[in-house]
Amino acid sequence: MRTIAFVTQKGGVGKSTIASSLAVAATEAGEKVFIFDVDPQQSLAKWSKARGENDIPVAATTPAKLSAAIAQLAKSGVTLCVIDTAGADAGTSLAAMNVADLCVVPTRPNAFDLWATEITRKTLRENKRDYVFLLNQCPPAQQSARVEEGVSALEAMGGLVSPLISARVDYQEAARHGFGVTEYNPAGQAADEMRKLWSSLKRRLAKGKAAPMKKAA
Ligand SMILES: Nc1ncnc2c1ncn2[C@@H]1O[C@H](COP(=O)(O)OP(=O)(O)OP(=O)(O)O)[C@@H](O)[C@H]1O
Ligand SMILES: [Mg+2]
């Protein structure tokens, strides 16, 4: 089992939105996916309720219980565990970072977001975690100077995963209905982005050094 955690110091950057759509895209690609929601907002637990199916189980847990819950899950046949965390909550974020094989740090291509990302990166490096940045909510044309600056800044900070994710209504509508974008509009561009994102992350997980599991702080 591989574990991906969505972490950032900054709230509202798309952790839950991308985590849910990625979980669906990975399921469609043959993974057996399980989601841990350690955000007290319970966004993905609510998403699961709206979904109304248990094909991708979502369990709420606390930072203190996360490490044991992951160890248990690893014995259950699940191949991919996705963890969604609370922005700006050092406790949940650190617990998730410490159990993840790969941390995904979504950020929008704006100055304040990019500066906040630096804080998350510092924590990841201090804890020797493997991570990639994900540029989310880019203008769909994707050719703005803002996006280009974001791409350069994140590449300089240690790795931007492809593709760039655009701001698209599909992400909002899919989440509202308990879907991933690949289900909500399979032929849409958001669906294409999510399938590509899963292939990139899968490749990254395959070559990433499996970091030793650390105890939750
Ligand atoms: N690619 C996207 N296109 C359009 N809207 C998006 C996209 N990504 C996120 N959003 C919207 O941005 C808002 C914040 O997204 P989301 O709740 O997923 O962020 P978050 O990082 O999980 O926030 P929090 O830190 O509060 O948990 C939501 O309204 C969501 O619909
Ligand atoms: Mg969230």
mmCIF file of C-alpha atoms and ligand atoms in Angstrom:
data_model
loop_
_atom_site.group_PDB
_atom_site.id
_atom_site.type_symbol
_atom_site.label_atom_id
_atom_site.label_comp_id
_atom_site.label_asym_id
_atom_site.label_seq_id
_atom_site.Cartn_x
_atom_site.Cartn_y
_atom_site.Cartn_z
ATOM 1 C CA MET A 1 0.000 0.000 0.000
ATOM 2 C CA ARG A 2 1.189 3.502 -0.817
ATOM 3 C CA THR A 3 0.033 6.576 1.056
ATOM 4 C CA ILE A 4 -0.400 10.073 -0.355
ATOM 5 C CA ALA A 5 -1.113 12.984 2.001
ATOM 6 C CA PHE A 6 -2.440 16.347 0.868
ATOM 7 C CA VAL A 7 -0.792 18.908 3.125
ATOM 8 C CA THR A 8 -0.352 22.686 3.196
ATOM 9 C CA GLN A 9 -0.122 25.404 5.707
ATOM 10 C CA LYS A 10 -2.540 27.424 3.590
ATOM 11 C CA GLY A 11 -6.275 26.702 3.693
ATOM 12 C CA GLY A 12 -8.612 26.669 0.723
ATOM 13 C CA VAL A 13 -6.057 25.723 -1.935
ATOM 14 C CA GLY A 14 -7.858 22.596 -3.139
ATOM 15 C CA LYS A 15 -6.600 19.756 -0.943
ATOM 16 C CA SER A 16 -10.035 18.159 -0.494
ATOM 17 C CA THR A 17 -11.152 18.879 -4.054
ATOM 18 C CA ILE A 18 -8.107 17.271 -5.635
ATOM 19 C CA ALA A 19 -7.895 14.452 -3.064
ATOM 20 C CA SER A 20 -11.462 13.345 -3.849
ATOM 21 C CA SER A 21 -11.106 13.518 -7.626
ATOM 22 C CA LEU A 22 -7.711 11.839 -7.506
ATOM 23 C CA ALA A 23 -9.133 9.029 -5.353
ATOM 24 C CA VAL A 24 -11.785 8.407 -8.002
ATOM 25 C CA ALA A 25 -9.320 8.572 -10.914
ATOM 26 C CA ALA A 26 -7.016 6.105 -9.141
ATOM 27 C CA THR A 27 -9.953 3.779 -8.438
ATOM 28 C CA GLU A 28 -10.891 3.864 -12.114
ATOM 29 C CA ALA A 29 -7.274 2.995 -12.919
ATOM 30 C CA GLY A 30 -7.560 -0.174 -10.801
ATOM 31 C CA GLU A 31 -6.384 0.915 -7.349
ATOM 32 C CA LYS A 32 -8.225 -0.079 -4.203
ATOM 33 C CA VAL A 33 -8.455 3.287 -2.491
ATOM 34 C CA PHE A 34 -9.169 4.285 1.077
ATOM 35 C CA ILE A 35 -9.384 7.878 2.351
ATOM 36 C CA PHE A 36 -8.525 9.135 5.819
ATOM 37 C CA ASP A 37 -10.029 12.490 6.642
ATOM 38 C CA VAL A 38 -8.128 14.111 9.494
ATOM 39 C CA ASP A 39 -9.633 17.551 8.930
ATOM 40 C CA PRO A 40 -12.161 18.516 11.619
ATOM 41 C CA GLN A 41 -14.155 20.185 8.782
ATOM 42 C CA GLN A 42 -14.777 16.628 7.530
ATOM 43 C CA SER A 43 -14.983 17.702 3.907
ATOM 44 C CA LEU A 44 -14.314 14.241 2.518
ATOM 45 C CA ALA A 45 -16.542 12.486 5.039
ATOM 46 C CA LYS A 46 -19.308 14.785 3.767
ATOM 47 C CA TRP A 47 -18.285 14.133 0.170
ATOM 48 C CA SER A 48 -18.617 10.414 0.869
ATOM 49 C CA LYS A 49 -22.109 10.923 2.250
ATOM 50 C CA ALA A 50 -23.098 12.821 -0.883
ATOM 51 C CA ARG A 51 -21.554 9.977 -2.913
ATOM 52 C CA GLY A 52 -23.783 7.485 -1.153
ATOM 53 C CA GLU A 53 -21.593 4.519 -2.112
ATOM 54 C CA ASN A 54 -18.850 2.811 -0.205
ATOM 55 C CA ASP A 55 -16.607 1.979 -3.156
ATOM 56 C CA ILE A 56 -14.058 4.440 -1.758
ATOM 57 C CA PRO A 57 -14.367 4.233 2.028
ATOM 58 C CA VAL A 58 -13.709 7.444 3.934
ATOM 59 C CA ALA A 59 -12.865 7.270 7.627
ATOM 60 C CA ALA A 60 -12.459 10.189 9.958
ATOM 61 C CA THR A 61 -9.563 9.853 12.332
ATOM 62 C CA THR A 62 -7.383 11.950 14.591
ATOM 63 C CA PRO A 63 -3.700 12.756 14.178
ATOM 64 C CA ALA A 64 -2.902 10.627 17.233
ATOM 65 C CA LYS A 65 -4.568 7.539 15.763
ATOM 66 C CA LEU A 66 -3.409 7.955 12.186
ATOM 67 C CA SER A 67 -0.195 5.961 12.349
ATOM 68 C CA ALA A 68 -1.866 2.865 13.853
ATOM 69 C CA ALA A 69 -4.813 3.188 11.463
ATOM 70 C CA ILE A 70 -2.461 3.214 8.458
ATOM 71 C CA ALA A 71 -0.558 0.177 9.723
ATOM 72 C CA GLN A 72 -3.856 -1.675 10.095
ATOM 73 C CA LEU A 73 -5.076 -0.598 6.670
ATOM 74 C CA ALA A 74 -1.891 -1.832 5.022
ATOM 75 C CA LYS A 75 -2.949 -5.388 5.899
ATOM 76 C CA SER A 76 -6.381 -5.056 4.301
ATOM 77 C CA GLY A 77 -5.705 -5.209 0.555
ATOM 78 C CA VAL A 78 -5.995 -1.462 0.046
ATOM 79 C CA THR A 79 -3.388 -0.329 -2.501
ATOM 80 C CA LEU A 80 -3.676 3.436 -2.128
ATOM 81 C CA CYS A 81 -4.425 5.452 0.971
ATOM 82 C CA VAL A 82 -5.206 9.147 0.510
ATOM 83 C CA ILE A 83 -5.095 11.476 3.505
ATOM 84 C CA ASP A 84 -6.803 14.844 3.538
ATOM 85 C CA THR A 85 -5.669 17.275 6.211
ATOM 86 C CA ALA A 86 -6.648 20.636 7.640
ATOM 87 C CA GLY A 87 -4.836 23.722 6.331
ATOM 88 C CA ALA A 88 -2.884 25.728 8.890
ATOM 89 C CA ASP A 89 -3.141 23.007 11.503
ATOM 90 C CA ALA A 90 0.380 21.923 12.275
ATOM 91 C CA GLY A 91 -0.738 18.872 14.287
ATOM 92 C CA THR A 92 -2.850 17.142 11.647
ATOM 93 C CA SER A 93 -0.484 18.132 8.905
ATOM 94 C CA LEU A 94 2.588 16.727 10.615
ATOM 95 C CA ALA A 95 0.891 13.475 11.550
ATOM 96 C CA ALA A 96 -0.129 12.971 7.914
ATOM 97 C CA MET A 97 3.305 13.933 6.588
ATOM 98 C CA ASN A 98 4.931 11.397 8.850
ATOM 99 C CA VAL A 99 2.923 8.420 7.612
ATOM 100 C CA ALA A 100 2.854 9.335 3.912
ATOM 101 C CA ASP A 101 5.120 7.897 1.225
ATOM 102 C CA LEU A 102 4.509 11.087 -0.724
ATOM 103 C CA CYS A 103 3.135 14.467 0.338
ATOM 104 C CA VAL A 104 1.309 16.548 -2.250
ATOM 105 C CA VAL A 105 1.337 20.274 -1.580
ATOM 106 C CA PRO A 106 -1.297 22.071 -3.643
ATOM 107 C CA THR A 107 -0.905 25.783 -4.123
ATOM 108 C CA ARG A 108 -2.509 28.460 -6.272
ATOM 109 C CA PRO A 109 -0.340 30.576 -8.528
ATOM 110 C CA ASN A 110 -0.545 33.687 -6.315
ATOM 111 C CA ALA A 111 2.147 35.404 -4.301
ATOM 112 C CA PHE A 112 0.612 34.831 -0.859
ATOM 113 C CA ASP A 113 -0.016 31.184 -1.622
ATOM 114 C CA LEU A 114 3.495 30.623 -2.894
ATOM 115 C CA TRP A 115 5.001 32.330 0.150
ATOM 116 C CA ALA A 116 2.881 30.194 2.469
ATOM 117 C CA THR A 117 4.071 27.104 0.606
ATOM 118 C CA GLU A 118 7.593 27.895 1.749
ATOM 119 C CA ILE A 119 6.519 27.191 5.348
ATOM 120 C CA THR A 120 5.118 23.788 4.411
ATOM 121 C CA ARG A 121 8.257 22.985 2.472
ATOM 122 C CA LYS A 122 10.406 23.836 5.482
ATOM 123 C CA THR A 123 8.445 21.409 7.680
ATOM 124 C CA LEU A 124 8.664 18.699 5.018
ATOM 125 C CA ARG A 125 12.405 19.113 4.700
ATOM 126 C CA GLU A 126 12.987 19.224 8.430
ATOM 127 C CA ASN A 127 11.086 15.962 8.733
ATOM 128 C CA LYS A 128 12.831 14.465 5.677
ATOM 129 C CA ARG A 129 9.575 13.763 3.876
ATOM 130 C CA ASP A 130 9.169 13.149 0.160
ATOM 131 C CA TYR A 131 6.970 15.786 -1.488
ATOM 132 C CA VAL A 132 5.775 17.362 -4.715
ATOM 133 C CA PHE A 133 4.022 20.646 -5.356
ATOM 134 C CA LEU A 134 0.836 20.825 -7.358
ATOM 135 C CA LEU A 135 -0.245 24.047 -9.007
ATOM 136 C CA ASN A 136 -4.030 24.267 -8.720
ATOM 137 C CA GLN A 137 -6.669 26.721 -9.882
ATOM 138 C CA CYS A 138 -4.548 28.038 -12.726
ATOM 139 C CA PRO A 139 -6.366 30.204 -15.250
ATOM 140 C CA PRO A 140 -7.505 27.710 -17.938
ATOM 141 C CA ALA A 141 -5.436 29.409 -20.682
ATOM 142 C CA GLN A 142 -2.384 28.632 -18.512
ATOM 143 C CA GLN A 143 -0.169 31.195 -20.155
ATOM 144 C CA SER A 144 -0.214 33.971 -17.630
ATOM 145 C CA ALA A 145 2.933 35.419 -16.111
ATOM 146 C CA ARG A 146 1.455 34.490 -12.726
ATOM 147 C CA VAL A 147 1.420 30.813 -13.658
ATOM 148 C CA GLU A 148 4.889 30.976 -15.150
ATOM 149 C CA GLU A 149 6.238 32.554 -11.979
ATOM 150 C CA GLY A 150 4.479 29.887 -9.932
ATOM 151 C CA VAL A 151 5.979 27.109 -12.039
ATOM 152 C CA SER A 152 9.503 28.492 -11.690
ATOM 153 C CA ALA A 153 9.163 29.122 -7.962
ATOM 154 C CA LEU A 154 7.886 25.608 -7.263
ATOM 155 C CA GLU A 155 10.425 23.928 -9.501
ATOM 156 C CA ALA A 156 13.147 25.836 -7.663
ATOM 157 C CA MET A 157 11.696 24.664 -4.346
ATOM 158 C CA GLY A 158 12.082 21.051 -5.262
ATOM 159 C CA GLY A 159 9.585 19.665 -7.708
ATOM 160 C CA LEU A 160 6.322 20.434 -9.401
ATOM 161 C CA VAL A 161 4.170 17.522 -10.457
ATOM 162 C CA SER A 162 2.471 17.636 -13.845
ATOM 163 C CA PRO A 163 -0.035 18.575 -15.103
ATOM 164 C CA LEU A 164 -1.025 22.072 -13.996
ATOM 165 C CA ILE A 165 -4.583 21.933 -12.682
ATOM 166 C CA SER A 166 -6.918 24.629 -13.974
ATOM 167 C CA ALA A 167 -9.796 26.363 -12.246
ATOM 168 C CA ARG A 168 -12.779 24.565 -13.724
ATOM 169 C CA VAL A 169 -16.418 24.350 -12.732
ATOM 170 C CA ASP A 170 -16.256 20.543 -13.066
ATOM 171 C CA TYR A 171 -14.155 20.346 -9.881
ATOM 172 C CA GLN A 172 -16.760 22.240 -7.901
ATOM 173 C CA GLU A 173 -19.771 20.453 -9.355
ATOM 174 C CA ALA A 174 -18.245 16.995 -9.043
ATOM 175 C CA ALA A 175 -17.380 17.551 -5.378
ATOM 176 C CA ARG A 176 -20.863 18.843 -4.618
ATOM 177 C CA HIS A 177 -22.414 15.642 -5.954
ATOM 178 C CA GLY A 178 -19.955 13.267 -4.314
ATOM 179 C CA PHE A 179 -18.213 12.486 -7.591
ATOM 180 C CA GLY A 180 -14.748 12.808 -8.985
ATOM 181 C CA VAL A 181 -14.378 14.865 -12.160
ATOM 182 C CA THR A 182 -13.706 11.699 -14.177
ATOM 183 C CA GLU A 183 -17.202 10.503 -13.255
ATOM 184 C CA TYR A 184 -18.949 13.848 -13.432
ATOM 185 C CA ASN A 185 -17.693 14.719 -16.913
ATOM 186 C CA PRO A 186 -15.501 11.879 -18.197
ATOM 187 C CA ALA A 187 -14.747 13.617 -21.495
ATOM 188 C CA GLY A 188 -13.943 16.983 -19.891
ATOM 189 C CA GLN A 189 -10.570 18.645 -19.476
ATOM 190 C CA ALA A 190 -10.680 18.347 -15.702
ATOM 191 C CA ALA A 191 -11.088 14.571 -16.085
ATOM 192 C CA ASP A 192 -8.090 14.523 -18.390
ATOM 193 C CA GLU A 193 -6.068 16.481 -15.802
ATOM 194 C CA MET A 194 -6.978 14.054 -13.023
ATOM 195 C CA ARG A 195 -6.071 10.965 -15.048
ATOM 196 C CA LYS A 196 -2.738 12.554 -15.909
ATOM 197 C CA LEU A 197 -2.186 13.549 -12.302
ATOM 198 C CA TRP A 198 -2.748 9.992 -11.135
ATOM 199 C CA SER A 199 -0.261 8.664 -13.715
ATOM 200 C CA SER A 200 2.325 11.224 -12.603
ATOM 201 C CA LEU A 201 1.859 10.457 -8.923
ATOM 202 C CA LYS A 202 1.912 6.733 -9.561
ATOM 203 C CA ARG A 203 5.211 7.080 -11.386
ATOM 204 C CA ARG A 204 6.550 9.283 -8.614
ATOM 205 C CA LEU A 205 5.471 6.771 -5.956
ATOM 206 C CA ALA A 206 7.139 3.955 -7.850
ATOM 207 C CA LYS A 207 10.515 5.655 -7.980
ATOM 208 C CA GLY A 208 10.312 7.527 -4.665
ATOM 209 C CA LYS A 209 12.274 6.076 -1.821
ATOM 210 C CA ALA A 210 9.757 4.611 0.591
ATOM 211 C CA ALA A 211 10.416 6.760 3.618
ATOM 212 C CA PRO A 212 10.512 4.970 6.965
ATOM 213 C CA MET A 213 7.287 5.426 8.856
ATOM 214 C CA LYS A 214 7.642 7.826 11.725
ATOM 215 C CA LYS A 215 5.479 7.981 14.785
ATOM 216 C CA ALA A 216 2.831 10.746 14.820
ATOM 217 C CA ALA A 217 3.938 13.755 16.825
HETATM 218 N N1 LIG B 1 -9.268 23.272 -9.732
HETATM 219 C C1 LIG B 1 -10.306 23.916 -9.182
HETATM 220 N N2 LIG B 1 -11.222 24.544 -9.962
HETATM 221 C C2 LIG B 1 -12.252 25.217 -9.425
HETATM 222 N N3 LIG B 1 -12.461 25.344 -8.120
HETATM 223 C C3 LIG B 1 -11.592 24.743 -7.286
HETATM 224 C C4 LIG B 1 -10.490 23.991 -7.764
HETATM 225 N N4 LIG B 1 -9.808 23.514 -6.684
HETATM 226 C C5 LIG B 1 -10.469 23.936 -5.601
HETATM 227 N N5 LIG B 1 -11.537 24.685 -5.947
HETATM 228 C C6 LIG B 1 -12.474 25.375 -5.058
HETATM 229 O O1 LIG B 1 -11.708 26.102 -4.104
HETATM 230 C C7 LIG B 1 -12.303 26.048 -2.826
HETATM 231 C C8 LIG B 1 -11.327 25.442 -1.819
HETATM 232 O O2 LIG B 1 -11.089 24.082 -2.192
HETATM 233 P P1 LIG B 1 -10.923 22.959 -1.085
HETATM 234 O O3 LIG B 1 -12.008 23.030 -0.081
HETATM 235 O O4 LIG B 1 -10.725 21.690 -1.818
HETATM 236 O O5 LIG B 1 -9.560 23.452 -0.443
HETATM 237 P P2 LIG B 1 -8.847 22.869 0.857
HETATM 238 O O6 LIG B 1 -7.392 23.107 0.656
HETATM 239 O O7 LIG B 1 -9.296 21.491 1.112
HETATM 240 O O8 LIG B 1 -9.417 23.846 1.984
HETATM 241 P P3 LIG B 1 -9.301 23.636 3.580
HETATM 242 O O9 LIG B 1 -7.908 24.040 3.931
HETATM 243 O O10 LIG B 1 -10.342 24.571 4.102
HETATM 244 O O11 LIG B 1 -9.575 22.203 3.864
HETATM 245 C C9 LIG B 1 -13.578 25.222 -2.980
HETATM 246 O O12 LIG B 1 -14.659 26.103 -3.151
HETATM 247 C C10 LIG B 1 -13.340 24.422 -4.257
HETATM 248 O O13 LIG B 1 -14.526 24.130 -4.941
HETATM 249 MG MG MG B 2 -10.157 20.618 2.802
#
